Amino acid sequence: MVYIQFSIIIPTFNRSIVLRDCLANIANQQFPLEQIEVIVVDDGSTDDTEKIVTSMPLPFSLRYLKQTNRGPAAARNLAILHAHGEFFLFINDDTLLGRSALARHLQAHLACAPDPVAVLGRFDPIPEFALTPVGFVCANYDFLFQYNHLKHGQRYKYTYFYTCNISIKADLIWRAGLFDEDFKHPAAEDIELGARLAALGCPVFFDNECTAYHDHVISVAQFASIHRMRGAAAIMLFHKHPKLSWLLANQRARLYHIEQELAICQETEIAVMEPLIRKIDETNRKHLNSALPKIKSVASHIAPLMRSIQLFYNWLGYLDNPLCTEVAAMSPKNIAR
C-alpha cells in the first residue's frame, strides 16, 4: 500500500465552481502528489458538484463521498472514517493553497516533534476582494479571522483552530473524539474540537509562510449573516464547555441584559442596520476600482460601522439559540454590565 502523508479533507455544499478551483490548485503543490489523498464530502449539494468532481483529471488520489445535509462537522467526520494519511489537512472548498503549503505543514510538524501540534497556516482574502473597502476591513481588522496579531513560529490557544488551513496528526483527532456533529453550521465546530485537543496537550502552531487564499468575495449582508450564525454557535459552545466563558467574557456578561435590551430595540435596530448594510455594500461597489489610498480611507470610515454590525448580529445569533437563557444563567450574577 502506498504511504499517504496527508489526507486533505474538504467538506462542500453547492459551491462546485470554487471547489473545482480548489482541487485544481492542489495539483500545483510542490510536494509528492503520490503521498496525498484528497477526500471531498458533498454535504447534500443540489448543484453539479458531483459531476464536476468526478470528471476532473487530477494527478492525485481523489475520493468523492456524499451525505444528506448534516453540516461540515459531520462531513469531516465521514472523511476521517475513510482517510489513510498520517496527517489530516483540513481546508475549505474555497481554499486556494499556496504552492509550498503542504511542504510547510510537514516542515512545521517535524520541527515541533515530538510535541503534538496543530499547524495553522495563513488564510488571506484573494486580492480582488482585499483591494475593496469591505475586503480591506475583513483582511486588516480581524472581523472574520484573527490573524493579524499572530507571530510566526509561536504557539496559541485552541481559539485559533481554524479548519480553513490547518493540519494535525490523525491519531490526535481520533484521541480527541472527532468533530461534534451537534454543530450543524460552519461556526465554532472547529474551536470546540480545538478545546478538546488542547486538553490533550496539543496547541496551535502558526506558520506565517504556509499560505492560502480565501476564494470568496462577501457582501456586508453576508458578513452580518456569518456573525449571526457564529453568535448562535457560541451559545452552544458555552453550553457544552462552561469553563470556556473567558472566550467571550464581555459579551457573556451582557447576556443578562441582552434579552431585555433586544426585546425593546430589536425591531428598531434591524430597521437601522439593514439600510446601513445596503449603504455600505453600495459604497463598496462604487470603489471597486479605486486606488489603494482611497480604499484605505473608505475602509477606515466603514470599519466602525462593520464592527457595530458584527456585534449586533452576534447578539441576534445568541437569541436565535434556545439555550441562550440557560447559558446566561451560568454566568456570575455580579458581573458588571
Tab-separated table of C-alpha atoms in Angstrom:
chain	number	residue	atom	x	y	z
A	1	MET	CA	0.000	0.000	0.000
A	2	VAL	CA	1.295	3.470	-0.909
A	3	TYR	CA	2.249	5.593	2.092
A	4	ILE	CA	-0.094	8.573	2.432
A	5	GLN	CA	1.443	11.536	4.235
A	6	PHE	CA	-1.558	13.887	4.031
A	7	SER	CA	-5.270	13.314	3.781
A	8	ILE	CA	-6.721	16.624	2.604
A	9	ILE	CA	-10.305	16.839	3.853
A	10	ILE	CA	-12.771	19.187	2.147
A	11	PRO	CA	-16.467	19.495	3.047
A	12	THR	CA	-18.569	21.230	0.410
A	13	PHE	CA	-22.126	22.345	-0.252
A	14	ASN	CA	-23.398	23.835	-3.530
A	15	ARG	CA	-20.126	25.528	-4.499
A	16	SER	CA	-18.954	23.496	-7.453
A	17	ILE	CA	-17.056	26.310	-9.176
A	18	VAL	CA	-14.874	27.336	-6.239
A	19	LEU	CA	-14.392	23.657	-5.353
A	20	ARG	CA	-13.146	22.991	-8.884
A	21	ASP	CA	-10.571	25.766	-8.487
A	22	CYS	CA	-9.594	24.462	-5.051
A	23	LEU	CA	-8.906	20.975	-6.429
A	24	ALA	CA	-7.061	22.246	-9.493
A	25	ASN	CA	-4.893	24.342	-7.209
A	26	ILE	CA	-3.890	21.311	-5.112
A	27	ALA	CA	-2.428	19.777	-8.266
A	28	ASN	CA	0.202	22.551	-8.244
A	29	GLN	CA	1.648	21.604	-4.855
A	30	GLN	CA	5.431	21.359	-4.598
A	31	PHE	CA	5.028	18.050	-2.826
A	32	PRO	CA	4.997	14.381	-3.914
A	33	LEU	CA	1.410	14.039	-5.098
A	34	GLU	CA	1.511	10.259	-4.721
A	35	GLN	CA	1.775	10.869	-0.965
A	36	ILE	CA	-1.506	12.744	-0.678
A	37	GLU	CA	-5.155	11.844	-0.927
A	38	VAL	CA	-7.998	14.322	-1.230
A	39	ILE	CA	-11.380	13.457	0.231
A	40	VAL	CA	-14.303	15.650	-0.795
A	41	VAL	CA	-17.503	15.205	1.185
A	42	ASP	CA	-20.561	16.612	-0.540
A	43	ASP	CA	-22.966	17.709	2.190
A	44	GLY	CA	-26.128	17.246	0.140
A	45	SER	CA	-25.420	19.612	-2.762
A	46	THR	CA	-28.110	20.161	-5.372
A	47	ASP	CA	-25.822	21.726	-7.985
A	48	ASP	CA	-23.357	19.966	-10.317
A	49	THR	CA	-20.758	19.273	-7.614
A	50	GLU	CA	-20.687	15.512	-8.205
A	51	LYS	CA	-20.284	15.904	-11.961
A	52	ILE	CA	-17.515	18.482	-11.569
A	53	VAL	CA	-15.539	16.472	-9.019
A	54	THR	CA	-15.823	13.062	-10.649
A	55	SER	CA	-14.932	14.344	-14.126
A	56	MET	CA	-11.761	16.242	-13.196
A	57	PRO	CA	-8.497	14.624	-14.372
A	58	LEU	CA	-6.259	15.141	-11.336
A	59	PRO	CA	-2.742	13.840	-10.588
A	60	PHE	CA	-3.556	12.676	-7.067
A	61	SER	CA	-5.893	10.244	-5.354
A	62	LEU	CA	-9.371	11.759	-5.055
A	63	ARG	CA	-12.327	10.273	-3.236
A	64	TYR	CA	-15.827	11.724	-3.515
A	65	LEU	CA	-18.301	10.965	-0.728
A	66	LYS	CA	-21.846	12.225	-0.347
A	67	GLN	CA	-24.187	12.578	2.614
A	68	THR	CA	-27.500	14.226	3.380
A	69	ASN	CA	-27.171	17.824	4.537
A	70	ARG	CA	-25.797	17.411	8.082
A	71	GLY	CA	-23.201	20.176	8.236
A	72	PRO	CA	-19.402	20.431	7.904
A	73	ALA	CA	-18.646	18.700	11.222
A	74	ALA	CA	-20.438	15.528	10.111
A	75	ALA	CA	-18.907	15.840	6.634
A	76	ARG	CA	-15.374	15.970	8.029
A	77	ASN	CA	-16.090	13.015	10.293
A	78	LEU	CA	-17.224	10.967	7.300
A	79	ALA	CA	-13.983	11.833	5.511
A	80	ILE	CA	-11.936	10.899	8.585
A	81	LEU	CA	-13.534	7.445	8.582
A	82	HIS	CA	-12.174	6.904	5.060
A	83	ALA	CA	-8.798	8.648	5.449
A	84	HIS	CA	-5.413	6.891	5.438
A	85	GLY	CA	-2.987	9.785	5.901
A	86	GLU	CA	-0.542	10.183	8.768
A	87	PHE	CA	-1.669	13.816	8.890
A	88	PHE	CA	-5.040	15.377	8.206
A	89	LEU	CA	-5.129	18.754	6.465
A	90	PHE	CA	-8.483	20.466	6.867
A	91	ILE	CA	-9.336	23.129	4.300
A	92	ASN	CA	-12.492	24.788	2.975
A	93	ASP	CA	-13.877	24.294	-0.504
A	94	ASP	CA	-12.855	27.903	-1.215
A	95	THR	CA	-9.251	27.472	-0.020
A	96	LEU	CA	-6.507	28.053	-2.581
A	97	LEU	CA	-3.346	26.580	-1.097
A	98	GLY	CA	-0.004	28.246	-1.757
A	99	ARG	CA	2.311	26.008	-3.793
A	100	SER	CA	4.529	25.230	-0.805
A	101	ALA	CA	1.690	24.810	1.713
A	102	LEU	CA	1.950	21.040	2.169
A	103	ALA	CA	5.732	21.190	2.429
A	104	ARG	CA	5.434	23.928	5.058
A	105	HIS	CA	2.868	21.953	7.042
A	106	LEU	CA	5.151	18.922	7.125
A	107	GLN	CA	8.225	21.001	7.950
A	108	ALA	CA	6.440	22.604	10.903
A	109	HIS	CA	5.321	19.251	12.301
A	110	LEU	CA	8.857	17.871	12.031
A	111	ALA	CA	10.308	20.985	13.664
A	112	CYS	CA	7.894	20.707	16.605
A	113	ALA	CA	8.331	16.952	17.098
A	114	PRO	CA	7.928	15.180	19.417
A	115	ASP	CA	5.455	17.786	20.693
A	116	PRO	CA	1.937	17.369	19.294
A	117	VAL	CA	0.722	20.496	17.492
A	118	ALA	CA	-1.922	21.593	15.037
A	119	VAL	CA	-0.183	23.639	12.337
A	120	LEU	CA	-2.166	26.688	11.241
A	121	GLY	CA	-1.317	28.461	8.009
A	122	ARG	CA	-2.490	31.778	6.641
A	123	PHE	CA	-5.884	32.321	5.022
A	124	ASP	CA	-5.747	35.643	3.213
A	125	PRO	CA	-8.568	37.082	1.094
A	126	ILE	CA	-7.963	36.917	-2.628
A	127	PRO	CA	-6.532	40.218	-3.958
A	128	GLU	CA	-9.683	41.181	-5.875
A	129	PHE	CA	-11.565	41.183	-2.569
A	130	ALA	CA	-8.771	42.511	-0.353
A	131	LEU	CA	-8.467	45.551	-2.633
A	132	THR	CA	-12.008	46.725	-1.925
A	133	PRO	CA	-13.070	48.713	1.147
A	134	VAL	CA	-15.053	45.823	2.671
A	135	GLY	CA	-12.340	43.323	1.818
A	136	PHE	CA	-9.675	45.595	3.280
A	137	VAL	CA	-11.636	45.780	6.541
A	138	CYS	CA	-12.059	41.999	6.657
A	139	ALA	CA	-8.347	41.476	5.967
A	140	ASN	CA	-6.942	44.060	8.358
A	141	TYR	CA	-9.404	44.454	11.232
A	142	ASP	CA	-9.745	40.804	12.338
A	143	PHE	CA	-13.510	40.821	11.822
A	144	LEU	CA	-13.604	37.358	10.223
A	145	PHE	CA	-10.357	35.652	11.251
A	146	GLN	CA	-7.889	36.905	13.841
A	147	TYR	CA	-4.602	36.513	12.013
A	148	ASN	CA	-3.068	39.968	12.186
A	149	HIS	CA	-1.520	39.686	15.632
A	150	LEU	CA	-0.270	36.102	15.222
A	151	LYS	CA	3.504	35.693	15.115
A	152	HIS	CA	5.364	33.147	13.039
A	153	GLY	CA	6.598	30.145	14.991
A	154	GLN	CA	4.536	30.847	18.103
A	155	ARG	CA	2.043	28.533	19.808
A	156	TYR	CA	-1.507	29.633	20.525
A	157	LYS	CA	-4.705	28.552	22.236
A	158	TYR	CA	-7.401	26.401	20.670
A	159	THR	CA	-9.370	29.517	19.704
A	160	TYR	CA	-7.166	29.544	16.582
A	161	PHE	CA	-8.068	26.026	15.495
A	162	TYR	CA	-9.386	27.257	12.129
A	163	THR	CA	-10.260	24.485	9.676
A	164	CYS	CA	-9.554	26.647	6.627
A	165	ASN	CA	-5.833	25.709	6.536
A	166	ILE	CA	-4.798	23.540	9.491
A	167	SER	CA	-3.071	20.172	9.793
A	168	ILE	CA	-2.712	17.695	12.624
A	169	LYS	CA	-1.638	14.104	13.175
A	170	ALA	CA	-4.525	11.736	12.513
A	171	ASP	CA	-4.156	9.875	15.799
A	172	LEU	CA	-4.756	13.095	17.756
A	173	ILE	CA	-8.105	13.600	16.046
A	174	TRP	CA	-9.109	10.073	16.976
A	175	ARG	CA	-7.986	10.575	20.565
A	176	ALA	CA	-9.942	13.829	20.833
A	177	GLY	CA	-13.109	12.189	19.548
A	178	LEU	CA	-13.666	13.770	16.086
A	179	PHE	CA	-15.895	16.786	15.405
A	180	ASP	CA	-19.063	17.349	17.424
A	181	GLU	CA	-21.936	16.842	14.983
A	182	ASP	CA	-24.334	18.864	17.124
A	183	PHE	CA	-22.787	21.870	15.364
A	184	LYS	CA	-24.722	21.968	12.095
A	185	HIS	CA	-23.123	25.057	10.551
A	186	PRO	CA	-19.570	26.268	9.828
A	187	ALA	CA	-19.192	28.067	13.147
A	188	ALA	CA	-17.423	27.040	16.388
A	189	GLU	CA	-17.314	23.338	15.473
A	190	ASP	CA	-13.584	23.715	14.828
A	191	ILE	CA	-12.861	25.689	18.014
A	192	GLU	CA	-14.826	23.130	20.032
A	193	LEU	CA	-12.592	20.338	18.739
A	194	GLY	CA	-9.584	22.582	19.348
A	195	ALA	CA	-10.581	22.828	23.014
A	196	ARG	CA	-10.599	19.049	23.349
A	197	LEU	CA	-7.238	18.832	21.578
A	198	ALA	CA	-5.835	21.421	23.981
A	199	ALA	CA	-6.868	19.167	26.855
A	200	LEU	CA	-4.601	16.536	25.277
A	201	GLY	CA	-1.697	18.993	25.295
A	202	CYS	CA	-1.966	19.991	21.637
A	203	PRO	CA	-1.645	23.758	20.960
A	204	VAL	CA	-1.937	25.588	17.633
A	205	PHE	CA	1.407	26.398	15.978
A	206	PHE	CA	1.305	29.287	13.494
A	207	ASP	CA	3.404	29.201	10.306
A	208	ASN	CA	3.178	32.537	8.520
A	209	GLU	CA	4.860	31.086	5.425
A	210	CYS	CA	2.218	28.396	4.997
A	211	THR	CA	-0.016	30.439	2.739
A	212	ALA	CA	-3.513	30.001	1.391
A	213	TYR	CA	-6.083	32.330	-0.122
A	214	HIS	CA	-9.773	32.592	0.682
A	215	ASP	CA	-11.527	32.477	-2.699
A	216	HIS	CA	-14.689	34.184	-1.503
A	217	VAL	CA	-15.968	37.715	-2.050
A	218	ILE	CA	-18.552	38.537	0.620
A	219	SER	CA	-21.038	41.365	0.879
A	220	VAL	CA	-21.811	43.146	4.139
A	221	ALA	CA	-25.157	41.333	4.161
A	222	GLN	CA	-23.272	38.023	4.073
A	223	PHE	CA	-20.897	39.362	6.739
A	224	ALA	CA	-23.898	40.001	9.006
A	225	SER	CA	-25.288	36.528	8.326
A	226	ILE	CA	-21.945	34.913	9.183
A	227	HIS	CA	-21.824	36.675	12.541
A	228	ARG	CA	-25.413	35.804	13.371
A	229	MET	CA	-24.556	32.159	12.751
A	230	ARG	CA	-21.421	32.487	14.888
A	231	GLY	CA	-23.449	34.001	17.713
A	232	ALA	CA	-25.805	31.023	17.791
A	233	ALA	CA	-22.844	28.627	17.689
A	234	ALA	CA	-21.108	30.468	20.544
A	235	ILE	CA	-24.081	29.748	22.798
A	236	MET	CA	-23.822	26.044	22.011
A	237	LEU	CA	-20.071	26.155	22.649
A	238	PHE	CA	-20.613	27.715	26.078
A	239	HIS	CA	-23.369	25.264	26.892
A	240	LYS	CA	-21.077	22.325	26.150
A	241	HIS	CA	-17.999	23.892	27.771
A	242	PRO	CA	-18.998	26.289	30.586
A	243	LYS	CA	-15.337	26.682	31.556
A	244	LEU	CA	-14.671	28.458	28.256
A	245	SER	CA	-16.525	31.550	29.486
A	246	TRP	CA	-13.415	33.724	29.176
A	247	LEU	CA	-13.727	33.420	25.386
A	248	LEU	CA	-16.498	35.980	25.199
A	249	ALA	CA	-16.384	37.377	28.705
A	250	ASN	CA	-17.723	40.816	27.853
A	251	GLN	CA	-20.490	39.542	25.609
A	252	ARG	CA	-21.348	36.818	28.107
A	253	ALA	CA	-21.729	39.357	30.871
A	254	ARG	CA	-24.186	41.157	28.643
A	255	LEU	CA	-26.284	38.014	28.260
A	256	TYR	CA	-28.078	39.026	31.453
A	257	HIS	CA	-29.322	42.149	29.755
A	258	ILE	CA	-29.439	41.108	26.137
A	259	GLU	CA	-32.944	39.640	26.036
A	260	GLN	CA	-34.452	42.681	27.710
A	261	GLU	CA	-32.433	45.080	25.579
A	262	LEU	CA	-33.182	43.402	22.286
A	263	ALA	CA	-36.826	42.864	23.128
A	264	ILE	CA	-37.030	46.645	23.240
A	265	CYS	CA	-34.692	47.607	20.416
A	266	GLN	CA	-34.513	44.579	18.100
A	267	GLU	CA	-37.086	45.765	15.575
A	268	THR	CA	-35.745	49.312	15.721
A	269	GLU	CA	-32.142	48.191	15.396
A	270	ILE	CA	-32.861	45.894	12.468
A	271	ALA	CA	-34.665	48.776	10.800
A	272	VAL	CA	-31.458	50.788	11.233
A	273	MET	CA	-28.990	48.026	10.416
A	274	GLU	CA	-30.489	46.780	7.176
A	275	PRO	CA	-30.316	50.165	5.376
A	276	LEU	CA	-26.806	50.619	6.800
A	277	ILE	CA	-25.746	47.268	5.361
A	278	ARG	CA	-27.146	48.207	1.954
A	279	LYS	CA	-25.404	51.586	2.099
A	280	ILE	CA	-22.005	50.054	2.886
A	281	ASP	CA	-22.416	47.482	0.112
A	282	GLU	CA	-23.275	50.306	-2.292
A	283	THR	CA	-20.241	52.302	-1.143
A	284	ASN	CA	-18.070	49.241	-1.647
A	285	ARG	CA	-19.311	48.774	-5.220
A	286	LYS	CA	-18.503	52.402	-6.019
A	287	HIS	CA	-14.872	51.898	-5.038
A	288	LEU	CA	-14.129	48.520	-6.607
A	289	ASN	CA	-11.520	50.056	-8.909
A	290	SER	CA	-10.218	52.800	-6.636
A	291	ALA	CA	-6.559	53.313	-5.813
A	292	LEU	CA	-5.250	51.825	-2.570
A	293	PRO	CA	-5.087	55.133	-0.623
A	294	LYS	CA	-8.764	55.752	-1.388
A	295	ILE	CA	-9.666	52.181	-0.424
A	296	LYS	CA	-7.855	52.594	2.903
A	297	SER	CA	-9.635	55.881	3.532
A	298	VAL	CA	-13.083	54.436	2.844
A	299	ALA	CA	-12.227	51.341	4.899
A	300	SER	CA	-11.303	53.461	7.911
A	301	HIS	CA	-14.767	55.059	7.789
A	302	ILE	CA	-16.768	51.862	7.361
A	303	ALA	CA	-14.772	49.736	9.850
A	304	PRO	CA	-16.564	51.092	12.968
A	305	LEU	CA	-19.911	50.562	11.238
A	306	MET	CA	-18.998	46.983	10.355
A	307	ARG	CA	-17.933	46.416	13.950
A	308	SER	CA	-21.392	47.521	15.094
A	309	ILE	CA	-22.990	45.200	12.552
A	310	GLN	CA	-20.773	42.356	13.754
A	311	LEU	CA	-21.751	42.814	17.405
A	312	PHE	CA	-25.443	43.308	16.732
A	313	TYR	CA	-25.776	40.201	14.577
A	314	ASN	CA	-23.714	38.193	17.056
A	315	TRP	CA	-26.310	39.137	19.656
A	316	LEU	CA	-29.184	38.200	17.381
A	317	GLY	CA	-27.455	34.851	16.935
A	318	TYR	CA	-27.321	34.425	20.699
A	319	LEU	CA	-31.084	34.897	20.851
A	320	ASP	CA	-31.634	32.512	17.938
A	321	ASN	CA	-30.289	29.701	20.102
A	322	PRO	CA	-32.893	28.480	22.631
A	323	LEU	CA	-30.031	27.701	25.035
A	324	CYS	CA	-29.276	31.421	25.423
A	325	THR	CA	-31.179	31.861	28.696
A	326	GLU	CA	-29.613	28.752	30.205
A	327	VAL	CA	-26.106	29.872	29.239
A	328	ALA	CA	-26.748	33.327	30.666
A	329	ALA	CA	-27.735	31.727	33.965
A	330	MET	CA	-24.305	30.069	34.133
A	331	SER	CA	-22.639	33.487	34.478
A	332	PRO	CA	-21.945	35.010	37.917
A	333	LYS	CA	-24.741	37.450	38.702
A	334	ASN	CA	-22.302	40.073	39.906
A	335	ILE	CA	-20.614	40.604	36.543
A	336	ALA	CA	-20.771	44.289	35.757
A	337	ARG	CA	-22.651	45.363	32.693
